[in-house]
């Protein structure tokens, strides 16, 4: 490896945004025929660094070398000219155009635009690497994984041989992830250089040949994947040793808090989203909800929070003294004032809960602006809360007055979760609380959730990672196509058992 | 009895300024620029043409060269409207000012600019009426094919118009073709839909926005020129252009951003615009005013239907009205 010339070398690259350094003097080599995993916490500058390679940002300082030659990449066009293609975390596709139109976008091929010839070449690329793309399908008709495939084909169509993928698996199902990895290995074997940005340890171990680690914008070091392990990589990433065990204290004095009975919810288009769902959430307990994404998790939480019209069934809130209160029919404000807090992290993170253009303090005020009797709002409380969240959760921000949308995804999430927990709820509903978060922040969030549990809060935790669900939750409700497939004990259940129940109601082995 | 043979040509001459305005605005909006300055730009296009024609008529005395009599006002009009387009782009693309505010300011400015120079020219000629007549120049603009009259109703409906009318239809067809069948059109649509994506694909966003907006403004400016030189027979009077610019913007929505659809739609709009002249309403002026609402009512109906159908292709360009900055997060 040492004798080869790197396809790309970054030398002393620095970049800062509004005074906050995102990268400081980073040195990195990328080789052909190798998959490099770029690892780092949220906001450690992984995406920024790669954006400088793909021409989206321009470095403040430093030098980029391609095949040993110094180059200047000042626009995405330059990047393509050097064979660098990046697949962004948020897909760069035009929704109303077809796959083929998106793929040729920006290309200056000689002659007239011949969509048939384009389609032919797309099929050829698909055959070569094992993709499945319909050139004439509109992007808005595609699933996330299809869109991602179009992105990859687009990059290959341009003849890129240095591919950068920014968190490609964040939106994929395990099966789709496997397929993607197979394709990436194919491409590596045909001599392409591949960089994958991620913070999922098991993906790094399964896929990459070499790992490079960034910490707070600085390059920490690189190691061959086969010579290291998850613990060591995490320590490098965080900068100090971390424990990779999730605590699971025994529930203290559990009492029924939310009783869901025969809940049926239909979406606006009349599709059955939840069917006859029943369970009870106890205080002082973490109830996990597992299921393939889109199986009704969102509707379930929204129904409890009063945001989703319910067709049938009941949701009862049980007070400590045993009196019950029907939640269906109450508006979200009343439900919130009863102590039900919803921290729902949707796919785009800013969709619900936070206002992107407002700063940290104002976003904290979204919860508290109704309090007090004066016509003026109280800004001191929210400001103190914002400071507390920033301090305790380690949010990286230039200041409290920064609009939330300018922060990196993980930091946005910490603010949302931090605010919801601070409202001292009796029921905490969280969905995908750690989606997109790096390992250290994830553990901070698990700790927070555990603290809530010990304080007697009934926690409903919708999660994607089965390993985490099994380590964190006391009981796990498995949803399958909007039905309860089974309720398991988190201490005794196995990953396999849950996986089966996610795909078949009751977990029978018929389709396994 | 409703006289179609005289109604249709009237509707067509009424429609041409709308068609030019709408074609220009569609092109502009496809780049993501919502140029609400179009009424002002058409106004400036008109007065620039008038200034050009006025100066040439003064300089040439009695004997006009037909080619120059057409070329000078046309070039003056294109120059005037291109400058307006450039100003709009400089403000919204380079300085990233709010597009709505800028557009409305441009309209106010354009109308004021037109009225100022219109008023000055009227003063210079010292005429009795508050208008300025350039009938010699207008004669060249509105000249129809010589054999049109001999073809009866066919000639009257299809061949009785000045050359700018045919230019307008040709421009609409060309724009349609460029938008849907060429690389440039594909890139332009991408810029208007999702500039970040287009940028990442190596398309120069600024260049496309500037080009589309300036060319669009020039096309719209021709609408103003056609109005003065052909429709109004070379007579400029302040504020006579009326609300045609706004109608052109309504037409863009009506055609769901398709210039080729604009050809027939603009004739429909033109027809609705003058329908009150052909429907016997007696002396009751308020009924006439109700008829004048028709084009706008139709636009509202189309908006309602197209938003109910909710087909992605029928929606405005996604980043319409938004400024783009690459390093914005």
PDB file of C-alpha atoms in Angstrom, chain A residues 23-129:
ATOM      1  CA  UNK A  23     -11.624  21.332   9.519  1.00  0.00           C
ATOM      2  CA  UNK A  24      -8.166  22.138  10.822  1.00  0.00           C
ATOM      3  CA  UNK A  25      -5.029  21.039   9.021  1.00  0.00           C
ATOM      4  CA  UNK A  26      -6.376  17.706   7.849  1.00  0.00           C
ATOM      5  CA  UNK A  27      -4.090  15.270   6.027  1.00  0.00           C
ATOM      6  CA  UNK A  28      -5.667  12.307   4.313  1.00  0.00           C
ATOM      7  CA  UNK A  29      -4.734   9.850   1.551  1.00  0.00           C
ATOM      8  CA  UNK A  30      -7.239   7.946  -0.573  1.00  0.00           C
ATOM      9  CA  UNK A  31      -6.081   4.940  -2.603  1.00  0.00           C
ATOM     10  CA  UNK A  32      -7.567   3.140  -5.575  1.00  0.00           C
ATOM     11  CA  UNK A  33      -8.877  -0.367  -5.060  1.00  0.00           C
ATOM     12  CA  UNK A  34      -9.649   0.367  -1.445  1.00  0.00           C
ATOM     13  CA  UNK A  35     -12.701   1.276   0.581  1.00  0.00           C
ATOM     14  CA  UNK A  36     -11.876   3.944   3.119  1.00  0.00           C
ATOM     15  CA  UNK A  37     -14.299   4.585   5.959  1.00  0.00           C
ATOM     16  CA  UNK A  38     -14.227   8.148   7.229  1.00  0.00           C
ATOM     17  CA  UNK A  39     -15.304   8.044  10.822  1.00  0.00           C
ATOM     18  CA  UNK A  40     -16.096  10.823  13.228  1.00  0.00           C
ATOM     19  CA  UNK A  41     -18.644  12.265  15.586  1.00  0.00           C
ATOM     20  CA  UNK A  42     -21.372  14.619  14.428  1.00  0.00           C
ATOM     21  CA  UNK A  43     -19.908  17.935  13.478  1.00  0.00           C
ATOM     22  CA  UNK A  44     -16.393  16.534  13.305  1.00  0.00           C
ATOM     23  CA  UNK A  45     -16.110  17.828   9.756  1.00  0.00           C
ATOM     24  CA  UNK A  46     -16.383  14.622   7.720  1.00  0.00           C
ATOM     25  CA  UNK A  47     -18.949  15.965   5.283  1.00  0.00           C
ATOM     26  CA  UNK A  48     -17.278  19.364   5.068  1.00  0.00           C
ATOM     27  CA  UNK A  49     -13.968  17.733   4.206  1.00  0.00           C
ATOM     28  CA  UNK A  50     -15.505  15.635   1.448  1.00  0.00           C
ATOM     29  CA  UNK A  51     -17.500  18.599   0.158  1.00  0.00           C
ATOM     30  CA  UNK A  52     -14.205  20.320  -0.467  1.00  0.00           C
ATOM     31  CA  UNK A  53     -13.126  17.389  -2.601  1.00  0.00           C
ATOM     32  CA  UNK A  54     -16.366  17.482  -4.572  1.00  0.00           C
ATOM     33  CA  UNK A  55     -16.160  21.228  -5.137  1.00  0.00           C
ATOM     34  CA  UNK A  56     -19.141  22.312  -3.031  1.00  0.00           C
ATOM     35  CA  UNK A  57     -16.932  24.181  -0.576  1.00  0.00           C
ATOM     36  CA  UNK A  58     -13.564  25.724  -1.209  1.00  0.00           C
ATOM     37  CA  UNK A  59     -10.844  25.179   1.393  1.00  0.00           C
ATOM     38  CA  UNK A  60      -9.556  28.200   3.293  1.00  0.00           C
ATOM     39  CA  UNK A  61      -6.080  26.706   3.384  1.00  0.00           C
ATOM     40  CA  UNK A  62      -4.229  23.634   2.208  1.00  0.00           C
ATOM     41  CA  UNK A  63      -3.515  21.662  -0.916  1.00  0.00           C
ATOM     42  CA  UNK A  64      -5.297  18.873  -2.751  1.00  0.00           C
ATOM     43  CA  UNK A  65      -3.259  16.466  -4.878  1.00  0.00           C
ATOM     44  CA  UNK A  66      -4.746  14.078  -7.430  1.00  0.00           C
ATOM     45  CA  UNK A  67      -2.376  11.277  -8.455  1.00  0.00           C
ATOM     46  CA  UNK A  68       0.449  13.314  -6.989  1.00  0.00           C
ATOM     47  CA  UNK A  69      -0.342  16.475  -8.979  1.00  0.00           C
ATOM     48  CA  UNK A  70      -1.488  19.594  -7.108  1.00  0.00           C
ATOM     49  CA  UNK A  71      -4.929  20.681  -8.312  1.00  0.00           C
ATOM     50  CA  UNK A  72      -7.501  23.355  -7.572  1.00  0.00           C
ATOM     51  CA  UNK A  73     -11.105  22.183  -7.231  1.00  0.00           C
ATOM     52  CA  UNK A  74     -13.285  25.261  -7.232  1.00  0.00           C
ATOM     53  CA  UNK A  75     -16.563  23.809  -8.475  1.00  0.00           C
ATOM     54  CA  UNK A  76     -18.340  20.458  -8.794  1.00  0.00           C
ATOM     55  CA  UNK A  77     -17.441  20.557 -12.483  1.00  0.00           C
ATOM     56  CA  UNK A  78     -13.745  20.582 -11.636  1.00  0.00           C
ATOM     57  CA  UNK A  79     -14.303  17.654  -9.310  1.00  0.00           C
ATOM     58  CA  UNK A  80     -15.901  15.616 -12.092  1.00  0.00           C
ATOM     59  CA  UNK A  81     -13.044  16.531 -14.389  1.00  0.00           C
ATOM     60  CA  UNK A  82     -10.692  14.856 -11.900  1.00  0.00           C
ATOM     61  CA  UNK A  83     -12.973  11.831 -11.641  1.00  0.00           C
ATOM     62  CA  UNK A  84     -14.356  12.653  -8.189  1.00  0.00           C
ATOM     63  CA  UNK A  85     -18.050  11.955  -7.657  1.00  0.00           C
ATOM     64  CA  UNK A  86     -19.927  12.393  -4.405  1.00  0.00           C
ATOM     65  CA  UNK A  87     -23.217  10.862  -3.367  1.00  0.00           C
ATOM     66  CA  UNK A  88     -24.649  13.299  -0.865  1.00  0.00           C
ATOM     67  CA  UNK A  89     -26.609  12.385   2.215  1.00  0.00           C
ATOM     68  CA  UNK A  90     -29.464  14.525   0.960  1.00  0.00           C
ATOM     69  CA  UNK A  91     -29.827  13.392  -2.600  1.00  0.00           C
ATOM     70  CA  UNK A  92     -29.079  15.936  -5.260  1.00  0.00           C
ATOM     71  CA  UNK A  93     -31.820  14.970  -7.693  1.00  0.00           C
ATOM     72  CA  UNK A  94     -34.496  16.991  -9.432  1.00  0.00           C
ATOM     73  CA  UNK A  95     -37.815  15.397  -8.508  1.00  0.00           C
ATOM     74  CA  UNK A  96     -39.809  16.199 -11.631  1.00  0.00           C
ATOM     75  CA  UNK A  97     -37.180  14.887 -14.019  1.00  0.00           C
ATOM     76  CA  UNK A  98     -36.616  11.263 -14.980  1.00  0.00           C
ATOM     77  CA  UNK A  99     -33.678   9.167 -13.840  1.00  0.00           C
ATOM     78  CA  UNK A 100     -31.995   9.551 -17.223  1.00  0.00           C
ATOM     79  CA  UNK A 101     -32.499  13.326 -17.279  1.00  0.00           C
ATOM     80  CA  UNK A 102     -30.992  13.581 -13.812  1.00  0.00           C
ATOM     81  CA  UNK A 103     -28.067  11.459 -14.828  1.00  0.00           C
ATOM     82  CA  UNK A 104     -27.106  13.609 -17.828  1.00  0.00           C
ATOM     83  CA  UNK A 105     -27.745  16.835 -15.963  1.00  0.00           C
ATOM     84  CA  UNK A 106     -24.849  19.224 -16.341  1.00  0.00           C
ATOM     85  CA  UNK A 107     -22.966  17.113 -18.857  1.00  0.00           C
ATOM     86  CA  UNK A 108     -21.591  18.828 -21.923  1.00  0.00           C
ATOM     87  CA  UNK A 109     -21.490  15.975 -24.380  1.00  0.00           C
ATOM     88  CA  UNK A 110     -21.109  16.939 -27.999  1.00  0.00           C
ATOM     89  CA  UNK A 111     -24.111  16.788 -30.258  1.00  0.00           C
ATOM     90  CA  UNK A 112     -27.814  16.905 -29.604  1.00  0.00           C
ATOM     91  CA  UNK A 113     -29.442  15.490 -26.532  1.00  0.00           C
ATOM     92  CA  UNK A 114     -30.332  11.911 -27.383  1.00  0.00           C
ATOM     93  CA  UNK A 115     -32.246  10.383 -24.475  1.00  0.00           C
ATOM     94  CA  UNK A 116     -32.313   6.932 -26.074  1.00  0.00           C
ATOM     95  CA  UNK A 117     -28.542   6.761 -26.251  1.00  0.00           C
ATOM     96  CA  UNK A 118     -28.396   7.952 -22.645  1.00  0.00           C
ATOM     97  CA  UNK A 119     -30.826   5.235 -21.569  1.00  0.00           C
ATOM     98  CA  UNK A 120     -28.732   2.619 -23.363  1.00  0.00           C
ATOM     99  CA  UNK A 121     -25.590   3.646 -21.536  1.00  0.00           C
ATOM    100  CA  UNK A 122     -27.410   3.669 -18.221  1.00  0.00           C
ATOM    101  CA  UNK A 123     -28.554   0.100 -18.781  1.00  0.00           C
ATOM    102  CA  UNK A 124     -25.016  -0.858 -19.680  1.00  0.00           C
ATOM    103  CA  UNK A 125     -23.671   0.569 -16.413  1.00  0.00           C
ATOM    104  CA  UNK A 126     -26.469  -1.140 -14.504  1.00  0.00           C
ATOM    105  CA  UNK A 127     -25.591  -4.505 -16.034  1.00  0.00           C
ATOM    106  CA  UNK A 128     -21.922  -4.054 -15.284  1.00  0.00           C
ATOM    107  CA  UNK A 129     -22.306  -3.460 -11.535  1.00  0.00           C
TER     108      UNK A 129
END
